[in-house]
Amino acid sequence: MAAPGPAVPRGFLPGGGSGGAPDPLPEPKPLLELIRLKRDGGRLGEADVRAFVGAVADGSAQGAQIGAMLMAIRLRGMDMEETAALTRALAESGQQLEWPEAWQGQLVDKHSTGGVGDKVSLVLAPALAACGCKVPMISGRGLGHTGGTLDKLESIPGFTVIQSPEQMRKLLEQVGCCIVGQSEKLVPADGILYAARDVTATVDSLPLITASILSKKAVEGLSALVVDVKFGEAAVLPSQAQARELAAALVGVGAGLGLRVAAALTAMDTPVGRSVGHALEVEEALLCLDGAGPPDLRDLVTRLGGALLWLNRQAEAQAEGAARVAAALDDGSARGRFERMLAAQGVDPGLARALCSGSPARRRELLPRAREREELRAPADAPRSRPLPAGTVEHIRALPLALVLRELGAGRSRAGEPIRPGVGAELLVGVGQRLRCGAPWLRVHRDGPALSGPQRRVLQGALVLSDRAPFAAPSLFAELVLPPAHGPTDTQK
């Protein structure tokens, strides 16, 4: 379905043109004055933005000042030029990545705004490498109630997310992909702001999201990027309209920086797949790399990968690209790349081999496990000895599930807080399936005492039943917003 080109999102202030020679940069203002200026709705110039980011990077900005500026931006917004300036300043706060000339046209990446059970990156990076791409993926940790890719990978004993630019180049030469974190050399200022956003209620600021995502990607020297923009109850952005605004900003600011960016809008009301929690999600990612696993996870991996291959002109159509990604999952080549990536990033080669070739039961033995398991059952109005039909699973709400798991140690309430990699939950039933009264529908993996009454009530509230007939769960993929040069916006239902 055709749609108009990207508009200026509501989270961004109007103003600023793109034509003509740039004006000379004025002297930057003191940091306190910059905070006051943005607090009062003023516009930060390029020199102002660079001064703020420089103070963040060199440690001269106090934590309270960083929080104050983030809140001012969250409340007052930024126009597209301010956002582009912030993106450039963050990207230039560290080392720029440089690649061999022969890799031009092969460098691609995918990023997600964060979801519950979203382990797509763990599968897609090696699948793209198996399709001939170079994937220098710089990822983040969990924000709010959402899980982080780095946290999931660190549940694998020995996996090292901090890699120097020189090590990243070696990884791409040997494997074709790597998944690394920000370091003192790579976009360090964004790493500081990223952690601060998580504890200052500024995670949902569209300019801050845009600058954070694109700054990490600007240093990668990419040919193409697909951003998975989540929307729904458990997403940073609750509505599809808000997600579309962020998508437009990512595409527009990316184009201004010379990046070919597309943004996929995907639903985040129910968890992705059947597992939530770091080690459990690694297990499920390995199932998908086996060519199996939950259909919704495989669907997202192939659609996002297909769009990226098409955007990068490595496939004639999105469907062709999706078929290539699916083939890499089914023939084992993506799993082989994942095994090589694990070994190259610090995992013992024997463990990497056992994880990638072992049975699901063997994998569970090799990864961190919680001490206890506890099952929740579908509400029963009749004695359990006489189970009666309870209904069809209309919906499983991701947000209550994520909030309780965070309380149990699967997430963070403040920056730097340790997590429990074995804590999580398994959905024992999927959306659209029939569930009987008293039948188990959720298995919680916990390290602490039994679930409290309030926690059980919150979790039971995540299960929504209806009396309609069983149905096929809809795809989580809703729309793909493309750069103007790549044609009209595609909407896929």
Coordinates of C-alpha atoms in Angstrom, one line a residue, residues 28 34 44-55 78 81-90:
P28 CA 29.5 26.9 22.9
L34 CA 22.6 24.8 27.6
L44 CA 20.6 23.9 20.5
G45 CA 23.0 24.8 17.8
E46 CA 25.7 22.4 16.5
A47 CA 28.3 23.8 18.8
D48 CA 25.9 23.6 21.8
V49 CA 25.2 19.9 21.1
R50 CA 28.9 19.1 20.6
A51 CA 29.7 20.9 23.9
F52 CA 27.1 18.8 25.8
V53 CA 28.3 15.5 24.3
G54 CA 31.9 16.5 24.9
A55 CA 31.2 17.1 28.6
M78 CA 14.5 18.5 19.2
E81 CA 18.8 19.3 12.6
E82 CA 19.4 19.1 16.3
T83 CA 18.9 15.4 16.2
A84 CA 21.3 15.0 13.3
A85 CA 23.8 17.1 15.2
L86 CA 23.4 14.9 18.3
T87 CA 23.8 11.8 16.2
R88 CA 27.0 13.1 14.6
A89 CA 28.5 14.2 18.0
L90 CA 27.8 10.9 19.6

